[in-house]
CSV table of C-alpha atoms in Angstrom, one decimal:
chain,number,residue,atom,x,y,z
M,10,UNK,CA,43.7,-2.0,73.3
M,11,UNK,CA,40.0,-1.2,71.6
M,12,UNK,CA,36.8,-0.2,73.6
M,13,UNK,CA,34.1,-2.4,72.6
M,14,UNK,CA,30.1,-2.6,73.6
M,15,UNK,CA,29.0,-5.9,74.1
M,16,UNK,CA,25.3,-6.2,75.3
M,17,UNK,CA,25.2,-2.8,76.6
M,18,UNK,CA,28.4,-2.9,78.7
M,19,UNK,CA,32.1,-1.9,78.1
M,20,UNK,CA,35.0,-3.6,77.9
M,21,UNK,CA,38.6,-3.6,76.7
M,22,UNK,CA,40.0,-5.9,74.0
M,23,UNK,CA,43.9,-6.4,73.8
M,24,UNK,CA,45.2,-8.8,70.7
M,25,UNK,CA,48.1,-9.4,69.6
M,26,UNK,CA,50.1,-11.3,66.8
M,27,UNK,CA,52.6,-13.2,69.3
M,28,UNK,CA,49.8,-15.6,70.4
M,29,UNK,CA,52.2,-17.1,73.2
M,30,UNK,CA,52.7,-13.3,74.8
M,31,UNK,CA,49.0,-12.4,74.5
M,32,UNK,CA,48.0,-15.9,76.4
M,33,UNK,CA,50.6,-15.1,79.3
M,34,UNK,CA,49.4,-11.7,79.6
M,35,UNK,CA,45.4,-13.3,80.5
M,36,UNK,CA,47.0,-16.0,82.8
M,37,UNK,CA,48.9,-13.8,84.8
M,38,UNK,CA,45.9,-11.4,84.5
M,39,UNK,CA,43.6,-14.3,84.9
M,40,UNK,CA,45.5,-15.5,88.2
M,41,UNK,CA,45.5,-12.2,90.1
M,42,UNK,CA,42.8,-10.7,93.1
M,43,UNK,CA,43.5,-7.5,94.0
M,44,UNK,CA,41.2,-4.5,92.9
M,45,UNK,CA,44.6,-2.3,91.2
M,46,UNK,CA,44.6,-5.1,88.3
M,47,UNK,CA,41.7,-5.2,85.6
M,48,UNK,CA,39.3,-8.7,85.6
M,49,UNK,CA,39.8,-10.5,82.2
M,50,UNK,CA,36.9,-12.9,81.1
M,51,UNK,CA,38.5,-15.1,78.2
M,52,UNK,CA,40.8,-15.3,75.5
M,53,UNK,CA,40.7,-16.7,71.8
M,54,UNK,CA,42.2,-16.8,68.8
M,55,UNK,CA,41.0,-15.6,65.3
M,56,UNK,CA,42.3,-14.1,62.0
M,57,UNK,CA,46.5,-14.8,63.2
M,58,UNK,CA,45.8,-12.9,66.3
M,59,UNK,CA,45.1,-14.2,70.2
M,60,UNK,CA,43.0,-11.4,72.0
M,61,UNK,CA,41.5,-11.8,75.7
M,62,UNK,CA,38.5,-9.2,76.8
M,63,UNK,CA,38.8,-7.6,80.3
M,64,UNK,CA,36.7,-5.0,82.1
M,65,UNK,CA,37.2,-1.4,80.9
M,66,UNK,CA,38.6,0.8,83.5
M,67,UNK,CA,36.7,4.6,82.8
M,68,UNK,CA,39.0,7.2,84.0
M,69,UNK,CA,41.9,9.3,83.4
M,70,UNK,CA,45.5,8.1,83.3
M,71,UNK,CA,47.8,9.6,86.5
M,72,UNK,CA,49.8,12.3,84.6
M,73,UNK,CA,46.4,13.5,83.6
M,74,UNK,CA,45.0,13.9,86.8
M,75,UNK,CA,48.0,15.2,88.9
M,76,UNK,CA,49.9,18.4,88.0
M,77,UNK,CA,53.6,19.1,88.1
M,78,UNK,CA,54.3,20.4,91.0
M,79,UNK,CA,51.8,19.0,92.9
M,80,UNK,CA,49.7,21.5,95.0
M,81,UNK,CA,49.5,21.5,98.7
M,82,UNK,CA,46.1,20.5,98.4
M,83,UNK,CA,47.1,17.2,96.0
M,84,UNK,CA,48.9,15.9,98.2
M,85,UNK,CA,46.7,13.7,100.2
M,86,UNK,CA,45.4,12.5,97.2
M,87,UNK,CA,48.6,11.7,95.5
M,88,UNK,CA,49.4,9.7,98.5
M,89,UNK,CA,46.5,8.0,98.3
M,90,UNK,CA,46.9,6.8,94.7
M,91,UNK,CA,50.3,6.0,95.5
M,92,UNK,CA,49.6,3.7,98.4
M,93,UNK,CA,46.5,1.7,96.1
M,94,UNK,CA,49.7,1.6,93.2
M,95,UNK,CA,51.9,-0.3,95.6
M,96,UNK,CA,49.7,-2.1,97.1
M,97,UNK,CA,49.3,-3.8,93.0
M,98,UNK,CA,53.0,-4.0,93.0
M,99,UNK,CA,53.0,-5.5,96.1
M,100,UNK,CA,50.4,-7.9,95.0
M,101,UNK,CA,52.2,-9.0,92.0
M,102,UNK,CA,55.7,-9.3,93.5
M,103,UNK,CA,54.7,-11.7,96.2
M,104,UNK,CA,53.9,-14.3,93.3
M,105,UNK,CA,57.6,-13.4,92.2
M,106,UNK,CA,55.9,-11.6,89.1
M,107,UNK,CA,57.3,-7.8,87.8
M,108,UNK,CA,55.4,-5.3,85.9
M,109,UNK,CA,57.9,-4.7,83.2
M,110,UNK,CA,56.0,-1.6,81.3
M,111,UNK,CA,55.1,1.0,84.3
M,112,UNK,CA,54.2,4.1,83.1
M,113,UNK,CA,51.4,6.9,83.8
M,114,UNK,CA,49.3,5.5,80.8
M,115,UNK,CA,48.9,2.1,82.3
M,116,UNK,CA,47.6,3.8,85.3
M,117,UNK,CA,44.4,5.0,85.7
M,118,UNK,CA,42.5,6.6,88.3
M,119,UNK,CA,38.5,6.4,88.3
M,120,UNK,CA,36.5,9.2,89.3
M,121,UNK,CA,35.7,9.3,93.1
């Protein structure tokens, strides 16, 4: 995925050679409403590629953020960003969809 500036604001920009994965990806993106998934805003194709733009999360991926052990005083927290996680799952599994690539970098967690 590439940051890119478009009229003063930032955004993420995922393409992709396999034009039938990419447009899945923004439909399923595209269908969901739950503030754990990132808004998408279109998709096209150009140069052999499909690519769809969606809002650029600024933050920190979770292994970043939480240390190994976690401290007493992490803990809270780390339940906190635990419960907004499944509440995504959640989200997603009740329209009989999976994540199928969970992993700290596809998590991020925004400053406050």
């Amino acid at each position: 995925m590439k940051k890119v500036c478009i009229d003063g604001e930032f955004y993420g920009v995922k393409c992709g050679r396999d034009k039938d994965l990419i447009k899945r990806e923004y439909e399923i993106l595209s269908s969901l409403d739950h503030p754990g998934w990132v808004k998408v805003f279109g998709i096209e194709e150009k140069d052999g590629e499909a690519c769809y733009i969606m809002e650029w999360i600024e933050g920190e991926r979770i292994d970043r953020v939480l240390t190994t052990p976690l401290s007493g005083e992490e803990i809270p927290r780390f339940k906190e960003y635990l419960s907004q996680i499944l509440s995504a799952l959640l989200h997603i599994h009740s329209r009989s969809l999976i994540h199928g690539d969970l992993k700290p970098e596809h998590i991020i967690v925004t400053p406050g």
